[in-house]
Tab-separated table of C-alpha atoms in Angstrom:
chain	number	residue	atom	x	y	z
A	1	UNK	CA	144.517	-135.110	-44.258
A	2	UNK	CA	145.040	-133.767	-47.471
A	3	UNK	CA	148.242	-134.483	-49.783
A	4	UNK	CA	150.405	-131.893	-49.588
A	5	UNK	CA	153.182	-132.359	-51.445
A	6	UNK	CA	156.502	-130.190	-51.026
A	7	UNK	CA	157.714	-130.929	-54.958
A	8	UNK	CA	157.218	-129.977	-58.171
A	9	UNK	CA	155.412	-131.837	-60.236
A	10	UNK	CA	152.363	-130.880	-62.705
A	11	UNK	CA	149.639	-133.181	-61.820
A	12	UNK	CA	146.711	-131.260	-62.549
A	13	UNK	CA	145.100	-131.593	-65.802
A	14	UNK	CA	145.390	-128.947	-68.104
A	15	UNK	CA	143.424	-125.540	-67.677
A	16	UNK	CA	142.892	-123.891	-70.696
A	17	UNK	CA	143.836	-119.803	-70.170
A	18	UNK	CA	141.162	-117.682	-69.983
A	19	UNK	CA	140.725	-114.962	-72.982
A	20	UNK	CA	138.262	-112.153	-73.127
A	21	UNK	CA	137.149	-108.694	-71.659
A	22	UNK	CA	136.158	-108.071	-68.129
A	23	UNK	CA	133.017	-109.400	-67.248
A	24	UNK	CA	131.857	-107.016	-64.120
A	25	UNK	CA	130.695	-103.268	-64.486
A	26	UNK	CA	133.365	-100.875	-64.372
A	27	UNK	CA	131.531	-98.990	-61.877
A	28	UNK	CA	132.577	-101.383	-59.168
A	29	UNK	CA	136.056	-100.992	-59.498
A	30	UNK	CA	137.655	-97.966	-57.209
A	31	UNK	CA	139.287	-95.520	-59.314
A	32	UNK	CA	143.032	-94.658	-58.614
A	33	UNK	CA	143.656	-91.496	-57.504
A	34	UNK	CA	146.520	-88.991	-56.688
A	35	UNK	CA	146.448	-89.961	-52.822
A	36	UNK	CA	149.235	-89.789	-50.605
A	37	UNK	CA	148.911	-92.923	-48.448
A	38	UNK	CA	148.003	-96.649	-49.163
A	39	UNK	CA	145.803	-98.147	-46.339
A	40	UNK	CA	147.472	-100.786	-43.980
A	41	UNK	CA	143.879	-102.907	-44.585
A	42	UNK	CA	141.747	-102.804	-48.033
A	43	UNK	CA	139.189	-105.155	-49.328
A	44	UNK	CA	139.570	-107.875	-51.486
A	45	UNK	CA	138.082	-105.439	-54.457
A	46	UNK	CA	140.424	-102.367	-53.168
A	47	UNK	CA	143.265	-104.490	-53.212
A	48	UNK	CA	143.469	-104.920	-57.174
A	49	UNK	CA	143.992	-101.073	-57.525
A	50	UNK	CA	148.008	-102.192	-56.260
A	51	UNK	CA	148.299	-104.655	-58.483
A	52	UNK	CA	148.565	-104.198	-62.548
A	53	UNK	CA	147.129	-106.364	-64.637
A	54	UNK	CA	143.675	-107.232	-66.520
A	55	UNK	CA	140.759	-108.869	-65.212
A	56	UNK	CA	139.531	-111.421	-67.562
A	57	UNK	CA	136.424	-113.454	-64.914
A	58	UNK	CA	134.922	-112.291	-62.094
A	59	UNK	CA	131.936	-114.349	-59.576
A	60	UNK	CA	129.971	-111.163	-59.010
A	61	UNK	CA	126.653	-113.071	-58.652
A	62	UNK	CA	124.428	-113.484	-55.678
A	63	UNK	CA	125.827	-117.282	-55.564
A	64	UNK	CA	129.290	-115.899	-54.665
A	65	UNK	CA	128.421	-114.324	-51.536
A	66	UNK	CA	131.227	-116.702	-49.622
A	67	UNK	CA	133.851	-116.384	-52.234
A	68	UNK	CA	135.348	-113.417	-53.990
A	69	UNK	CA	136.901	-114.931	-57.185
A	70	UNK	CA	138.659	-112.952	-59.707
A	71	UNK	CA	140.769	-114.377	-62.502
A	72	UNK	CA	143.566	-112.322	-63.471
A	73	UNK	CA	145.858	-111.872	-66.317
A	74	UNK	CA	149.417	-110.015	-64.949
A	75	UNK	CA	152.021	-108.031	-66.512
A	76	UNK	CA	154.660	-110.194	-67.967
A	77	UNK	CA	156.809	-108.210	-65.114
A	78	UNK	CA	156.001	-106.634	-62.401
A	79	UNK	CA	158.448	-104.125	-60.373
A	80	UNK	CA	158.439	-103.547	-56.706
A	81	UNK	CA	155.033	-102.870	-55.311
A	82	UNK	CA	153.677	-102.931	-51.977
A	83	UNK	CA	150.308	-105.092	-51.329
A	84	UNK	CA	148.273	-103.644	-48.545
A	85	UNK	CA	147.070	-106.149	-45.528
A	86	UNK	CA	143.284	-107.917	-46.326
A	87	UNK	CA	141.099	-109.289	-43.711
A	88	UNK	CA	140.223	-112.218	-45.788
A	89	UNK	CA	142.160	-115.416	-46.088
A	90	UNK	CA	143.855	-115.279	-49.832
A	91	UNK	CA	144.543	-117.544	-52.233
A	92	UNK	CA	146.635	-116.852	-55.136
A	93	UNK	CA	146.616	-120.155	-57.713
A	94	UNK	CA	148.447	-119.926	-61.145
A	95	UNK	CA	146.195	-121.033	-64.139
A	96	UNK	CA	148.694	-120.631	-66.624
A	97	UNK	CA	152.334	-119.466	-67.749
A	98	UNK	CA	155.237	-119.890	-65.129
A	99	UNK	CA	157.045	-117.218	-63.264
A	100	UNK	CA	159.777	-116.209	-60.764
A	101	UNK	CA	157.423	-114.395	-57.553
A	102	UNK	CA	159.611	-112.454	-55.303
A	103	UNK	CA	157.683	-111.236	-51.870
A	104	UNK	CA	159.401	-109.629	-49.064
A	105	UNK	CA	158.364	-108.239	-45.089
A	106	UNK	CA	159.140	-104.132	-45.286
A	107	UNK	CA	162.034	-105.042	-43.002
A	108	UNK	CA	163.334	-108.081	-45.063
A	109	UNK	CA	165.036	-109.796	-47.679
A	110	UNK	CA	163.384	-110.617	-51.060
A	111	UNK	CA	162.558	-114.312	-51.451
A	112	UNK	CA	161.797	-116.138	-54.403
A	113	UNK	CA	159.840	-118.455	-55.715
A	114	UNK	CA	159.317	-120.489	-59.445
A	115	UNK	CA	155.769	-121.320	-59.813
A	116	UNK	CA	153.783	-122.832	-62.596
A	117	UNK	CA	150.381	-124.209	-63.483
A	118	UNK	CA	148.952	-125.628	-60.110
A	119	UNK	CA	151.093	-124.076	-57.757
A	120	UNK	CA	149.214	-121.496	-55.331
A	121	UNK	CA	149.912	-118.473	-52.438
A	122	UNK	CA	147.907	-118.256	-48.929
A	123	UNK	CA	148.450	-115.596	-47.042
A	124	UNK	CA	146.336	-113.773	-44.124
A	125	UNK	CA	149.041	-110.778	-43.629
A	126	UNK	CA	148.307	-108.758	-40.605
A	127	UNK	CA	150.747	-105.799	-42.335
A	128	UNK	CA	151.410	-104.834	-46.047
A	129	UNK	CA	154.407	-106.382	-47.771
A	130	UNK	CA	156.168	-105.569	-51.284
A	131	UNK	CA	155.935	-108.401	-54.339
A	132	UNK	CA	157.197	-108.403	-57.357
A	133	UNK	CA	157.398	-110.946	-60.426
A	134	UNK	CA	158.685	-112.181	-64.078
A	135	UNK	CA	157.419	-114.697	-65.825
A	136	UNK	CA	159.105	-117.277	-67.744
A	137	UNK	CA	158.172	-118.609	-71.686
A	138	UNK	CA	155.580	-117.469	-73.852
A	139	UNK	CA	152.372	-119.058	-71.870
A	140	UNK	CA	150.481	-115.893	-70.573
A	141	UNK	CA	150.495	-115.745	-66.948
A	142	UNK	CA	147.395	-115.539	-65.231
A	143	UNK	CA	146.206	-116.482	-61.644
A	144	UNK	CA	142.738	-116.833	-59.815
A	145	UNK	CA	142.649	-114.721	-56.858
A	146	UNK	CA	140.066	-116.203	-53.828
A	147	UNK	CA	138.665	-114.798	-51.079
A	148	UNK	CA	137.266	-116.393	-47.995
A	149	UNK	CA	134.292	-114.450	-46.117
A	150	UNK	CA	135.829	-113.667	-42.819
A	151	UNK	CA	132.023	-115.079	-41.376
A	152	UNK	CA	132.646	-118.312	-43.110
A	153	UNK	CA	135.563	-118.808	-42.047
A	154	UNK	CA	134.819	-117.850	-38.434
A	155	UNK	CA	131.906	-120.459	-38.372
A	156	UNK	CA	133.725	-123.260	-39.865
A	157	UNK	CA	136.607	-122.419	-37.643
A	158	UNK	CA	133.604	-122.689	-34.815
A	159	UNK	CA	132.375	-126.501	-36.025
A	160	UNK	CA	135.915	-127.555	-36.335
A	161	UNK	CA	137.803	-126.176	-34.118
A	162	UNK	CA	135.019	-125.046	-31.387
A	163	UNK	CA	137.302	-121.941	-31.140
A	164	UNK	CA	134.982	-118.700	-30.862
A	165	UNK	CA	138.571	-117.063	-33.287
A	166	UNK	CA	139.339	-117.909	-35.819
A	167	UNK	CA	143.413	-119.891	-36.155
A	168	UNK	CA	146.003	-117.544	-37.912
A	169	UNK	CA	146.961	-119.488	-41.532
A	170	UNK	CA	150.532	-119.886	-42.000
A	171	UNK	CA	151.982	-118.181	-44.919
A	172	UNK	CA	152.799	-120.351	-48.330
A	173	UNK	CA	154.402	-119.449	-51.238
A	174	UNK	CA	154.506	-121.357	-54.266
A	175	UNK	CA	153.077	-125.092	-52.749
A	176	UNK	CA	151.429	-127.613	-54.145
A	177	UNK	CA	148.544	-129.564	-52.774
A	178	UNK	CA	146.357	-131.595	-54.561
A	179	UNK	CA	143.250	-131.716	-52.932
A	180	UNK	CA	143.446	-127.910	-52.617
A	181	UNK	CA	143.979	-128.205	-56.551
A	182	UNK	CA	140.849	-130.022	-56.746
A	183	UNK	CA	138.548	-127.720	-55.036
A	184	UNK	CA	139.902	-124.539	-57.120
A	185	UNK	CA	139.413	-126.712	-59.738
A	186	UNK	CA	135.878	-127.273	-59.702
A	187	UNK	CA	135.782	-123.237	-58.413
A	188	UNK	CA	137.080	-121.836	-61.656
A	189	UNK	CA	134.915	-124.765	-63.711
A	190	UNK	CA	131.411	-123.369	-62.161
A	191	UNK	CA	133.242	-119.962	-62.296
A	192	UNK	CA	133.377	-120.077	-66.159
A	193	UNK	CA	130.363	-121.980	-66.960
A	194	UNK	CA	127.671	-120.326	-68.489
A	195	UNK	CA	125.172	-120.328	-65.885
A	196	UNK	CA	127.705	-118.732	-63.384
A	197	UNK	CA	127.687	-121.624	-60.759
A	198	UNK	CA	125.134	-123.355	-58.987
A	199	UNK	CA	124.988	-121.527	-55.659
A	200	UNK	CA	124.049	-124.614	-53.535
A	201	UNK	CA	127.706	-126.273	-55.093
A	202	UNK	CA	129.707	-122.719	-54.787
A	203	UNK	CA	128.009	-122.562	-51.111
A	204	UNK	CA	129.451	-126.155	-50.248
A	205	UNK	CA	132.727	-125.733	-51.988
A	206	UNK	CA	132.943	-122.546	-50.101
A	207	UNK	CA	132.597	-124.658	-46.800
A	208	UNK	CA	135.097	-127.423	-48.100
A	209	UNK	CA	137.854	-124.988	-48.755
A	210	UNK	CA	137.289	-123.394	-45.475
A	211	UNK	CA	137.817	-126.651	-43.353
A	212	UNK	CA	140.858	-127.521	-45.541
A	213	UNK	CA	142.019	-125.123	-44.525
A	214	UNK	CA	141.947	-124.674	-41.290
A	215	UNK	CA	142.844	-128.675	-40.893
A	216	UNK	CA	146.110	-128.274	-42.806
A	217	UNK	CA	147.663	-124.535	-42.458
A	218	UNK	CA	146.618	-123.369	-39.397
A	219	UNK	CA	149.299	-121.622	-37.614
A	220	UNK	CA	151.260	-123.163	-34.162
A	221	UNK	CA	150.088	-121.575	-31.595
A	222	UNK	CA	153.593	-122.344	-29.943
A	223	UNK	CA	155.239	-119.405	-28.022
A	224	UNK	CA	158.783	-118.164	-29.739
A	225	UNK	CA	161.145	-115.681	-28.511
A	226	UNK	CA	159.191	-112.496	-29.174
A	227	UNK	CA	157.056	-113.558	-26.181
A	228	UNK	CA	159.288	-110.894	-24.312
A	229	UNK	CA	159.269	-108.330	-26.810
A	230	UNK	CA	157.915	-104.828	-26.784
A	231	UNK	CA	154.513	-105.043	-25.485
A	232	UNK	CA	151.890	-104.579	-28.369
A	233	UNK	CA	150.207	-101.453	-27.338
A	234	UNK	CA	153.112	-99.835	-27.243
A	235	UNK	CA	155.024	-100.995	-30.330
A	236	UNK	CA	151.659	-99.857	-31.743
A	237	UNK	CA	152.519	-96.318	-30.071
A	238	UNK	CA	155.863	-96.255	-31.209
A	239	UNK	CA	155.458	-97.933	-34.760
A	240	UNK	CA	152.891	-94.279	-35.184
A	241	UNK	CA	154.578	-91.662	-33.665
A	242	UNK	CA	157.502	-93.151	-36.138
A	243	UNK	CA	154.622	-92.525	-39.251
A	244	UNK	CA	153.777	-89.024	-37.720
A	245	UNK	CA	156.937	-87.769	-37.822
A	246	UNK	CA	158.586	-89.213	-41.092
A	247	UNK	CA	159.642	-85.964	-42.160
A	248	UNK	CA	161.835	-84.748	-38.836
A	249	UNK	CA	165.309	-85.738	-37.812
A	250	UNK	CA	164.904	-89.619	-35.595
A	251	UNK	CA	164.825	-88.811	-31.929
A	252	UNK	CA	165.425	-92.161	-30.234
A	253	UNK	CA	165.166	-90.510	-26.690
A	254	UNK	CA	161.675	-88.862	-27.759
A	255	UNK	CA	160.367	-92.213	-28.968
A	256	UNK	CA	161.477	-93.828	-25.857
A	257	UNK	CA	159.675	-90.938	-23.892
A	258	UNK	CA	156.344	-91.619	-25.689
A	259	UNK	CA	155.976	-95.672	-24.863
A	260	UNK	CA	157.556	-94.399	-21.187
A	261	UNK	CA	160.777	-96.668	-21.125
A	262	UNK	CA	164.653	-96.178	-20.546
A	263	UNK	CA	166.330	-95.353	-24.202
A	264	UNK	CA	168.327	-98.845	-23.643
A	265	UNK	CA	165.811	-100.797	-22.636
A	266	UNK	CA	163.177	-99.516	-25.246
A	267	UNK	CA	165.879	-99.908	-27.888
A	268	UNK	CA	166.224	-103.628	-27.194
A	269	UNK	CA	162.793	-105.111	-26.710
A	270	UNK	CA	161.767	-102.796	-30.063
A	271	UNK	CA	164.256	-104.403	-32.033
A	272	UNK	CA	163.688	-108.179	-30.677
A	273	UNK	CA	159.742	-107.253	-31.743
A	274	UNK	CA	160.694	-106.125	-35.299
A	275	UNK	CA	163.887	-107.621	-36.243
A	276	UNK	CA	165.300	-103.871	-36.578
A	277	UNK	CA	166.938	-101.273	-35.011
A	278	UNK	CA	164.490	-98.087	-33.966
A	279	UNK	CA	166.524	-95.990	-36.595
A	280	UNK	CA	166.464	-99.371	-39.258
A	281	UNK	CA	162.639	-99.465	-38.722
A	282	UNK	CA	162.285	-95.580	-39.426
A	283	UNK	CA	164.282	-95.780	-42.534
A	284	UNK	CA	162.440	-98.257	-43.664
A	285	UNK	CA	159.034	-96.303	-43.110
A	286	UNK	CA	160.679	-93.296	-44.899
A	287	UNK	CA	161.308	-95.422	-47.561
A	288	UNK	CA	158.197	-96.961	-47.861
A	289	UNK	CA	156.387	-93.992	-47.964
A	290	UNK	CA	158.386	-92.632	-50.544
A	291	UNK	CA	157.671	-95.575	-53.112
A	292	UNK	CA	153.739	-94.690	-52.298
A	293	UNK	CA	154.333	-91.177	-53.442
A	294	UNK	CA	156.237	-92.129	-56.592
A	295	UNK	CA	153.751	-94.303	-57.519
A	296	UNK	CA	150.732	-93.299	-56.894
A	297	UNK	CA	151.039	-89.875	-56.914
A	298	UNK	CA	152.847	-87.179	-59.362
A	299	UNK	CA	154.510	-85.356	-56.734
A	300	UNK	CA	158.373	-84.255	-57.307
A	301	UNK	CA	160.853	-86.342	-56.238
A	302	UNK	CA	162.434	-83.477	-54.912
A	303	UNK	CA	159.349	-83.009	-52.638
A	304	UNK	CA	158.582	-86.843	-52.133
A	305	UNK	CA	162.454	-86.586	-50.383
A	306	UNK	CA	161.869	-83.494	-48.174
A	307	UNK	CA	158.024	-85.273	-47.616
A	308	UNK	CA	159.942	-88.443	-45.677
A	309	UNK	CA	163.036	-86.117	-44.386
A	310	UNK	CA	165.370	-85.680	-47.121
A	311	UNK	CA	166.463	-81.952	-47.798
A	312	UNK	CA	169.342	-83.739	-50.112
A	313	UNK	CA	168.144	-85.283	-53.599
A	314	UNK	CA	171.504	-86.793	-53.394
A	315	UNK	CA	171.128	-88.454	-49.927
A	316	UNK	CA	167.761	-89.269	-50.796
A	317	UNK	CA	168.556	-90.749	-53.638
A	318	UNK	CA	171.196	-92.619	-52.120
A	319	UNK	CA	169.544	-94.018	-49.314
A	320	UNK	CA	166.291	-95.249	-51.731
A	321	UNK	CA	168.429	-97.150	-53.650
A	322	UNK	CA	170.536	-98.694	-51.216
A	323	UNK	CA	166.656	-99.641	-49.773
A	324	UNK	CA	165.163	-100.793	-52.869
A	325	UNK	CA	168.090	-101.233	-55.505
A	326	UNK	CA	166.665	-98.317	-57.701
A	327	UNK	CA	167.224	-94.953	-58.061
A	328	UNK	CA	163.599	-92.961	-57.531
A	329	UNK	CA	163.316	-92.227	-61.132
A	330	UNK	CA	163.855	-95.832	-62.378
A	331	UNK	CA	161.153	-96.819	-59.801
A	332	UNK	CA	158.934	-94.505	-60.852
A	333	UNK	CA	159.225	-95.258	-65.078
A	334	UNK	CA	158.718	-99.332	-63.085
């Protein structure tokens, strides 16, 4: 077993921060455009058009084909954005600088973390969630993003688990584990050397990273009380007539009608699924969409209120900030 340790303290050796321009054709990155939606899913490469910042490394060789490795440089702060869902299992590890890292559910509180030099983020989100971040001193704050192949993982989930799944990772924010350290250690090493990596090395780091994995943050697979919850299918059914109809009045006895339950009784198991109320959860999809159309699009915010429901600027504006703790304006400037 690896040793994981739950405190604070630098024992890495230092990594110096990585300086120059990005080293991948400019081609391969997707192009932001004035769309109206963000996808629930995107690929590791998609997901950096949510995210600001510069990228200084990237393993875009043919001896990366397990690993998608990016090394990042971020805003000194970063307001409220929301990260779409990725297939892959991620790991976020801070190179350099320190920072606060806030990261919240669409339907929770924000929750913060301090992280420094060492200190690293997995995360296999089924749904999007919002982040945001400040760092701390003068030390530039940049992070290596990495990106298991969902078939490597799958087969080393196979040989050590003899599961034909793969386990569900349990979420971590800001830990610290030292043989984890180790292996992104030597990652970044062959990713900066000159030669790109040895593929035979990347291949078996690749492998060692996977079963580490695996051994030490797979998920319980203990039931909990949303056993009895809303069936899945149709929470699914609800959660997208909900999205269909962001712009009409809430009609809790029409949802109920469309998932075929009692008002009462779909109102209860609904909100022991999601935490929320029906009417909670829809506000908070309004919402969501509207901070998608302020920021990725130049729509009004006139229309981006009457988009998600709102003939009032006033109420609208109201009810995002009491959602987000900014008026739409100040979230769009961000």
């Amino acid at each position: 077993m690896a040793n994981i340790e739950p405190v604070h303290e630098n024992t890495l050796p230092p990594i110096p921060a990585v300086t120059g321009q990005p080293m991948y054709p400019s081609a391969l990155v997707p192009a932001l455009d004035e769309t109206t939606t963000m996808p629930e899913r995107t690929s590791p490469l998609g997901l950096e058009q949510y995210i600001a910042g510069r990228t200084l490394v990237s393993g875009d060789s043919p001896a990366w084909n397990d690993m998608f490795v990016k090394v990042y440089s971020r805003l000194n702060k970063q307001e409220p954005f929301l990260v779409p869902a990725v297939a892959e299992p991620l790991i976020v590890w801070v190179i350099s600088g320190e920072a606060v890292v806030e990261e919240r559910d669409l339907d929770g509180e924000w929750v913060a973390n301090t992280v420094t030099v060492g200190d690293f983020f997995l995360t296999r989100s089924p749904t999007p969630y919002e982040m945001r971040w400040r760092a701390i001193g003068e030390a530039p704050f940049q992070v290596m993003h990495l990106y298991l192949s969902v078939p490597l993982f799958e087969r080393v989930a196979y040989d050590v688990l003899g599961c034909a799944a793969p386990p569900a990772l349990r979420d971590i924010s800001g830990g610290k584990d030292t043989q984890l350290s180790h292996l992104l250690a030597l990652i970044h090493q062959e990713l900066t050397s000159e030669g790109k990596g040895s593929q035979l090395f990347i291949q078996g780091l690749a492998q060692s990273l996977a079963v580490h994995l695996i051994r030490n943050y797979a998920a319980s697979d203990a039931p909990d009380d949303r056993q009895n919850a809303l069936p899945g299918f149709k929470l699914r059914r609800a959660v997208a007539y909900l999205e269909e109809n962001l712009a009409e009045p809430f009609n809790l006895a029409q949802l109920a009608e469309t998932v075929g339950m009692s008002e009462f009784h779909f109102s209860r198991l609904f909100k022991k699924a999601t935490g929320l109320s029906p009417s909670r959860y829809f506000i908070r999809q309004r919402i969501a969409k509207a901070q998608l159309l302020l920021q990725e699009t130049d729509t009004s915010i006139i229309e981006v209120g009457m988009s998600v429901g709102y003939s009032s600027p006033s109420h609208f504006a109201q009810v995002f900030r009491r959602e987000t703790g900014l008026q739409p304006s100040h979230y769009r400037r961000g």
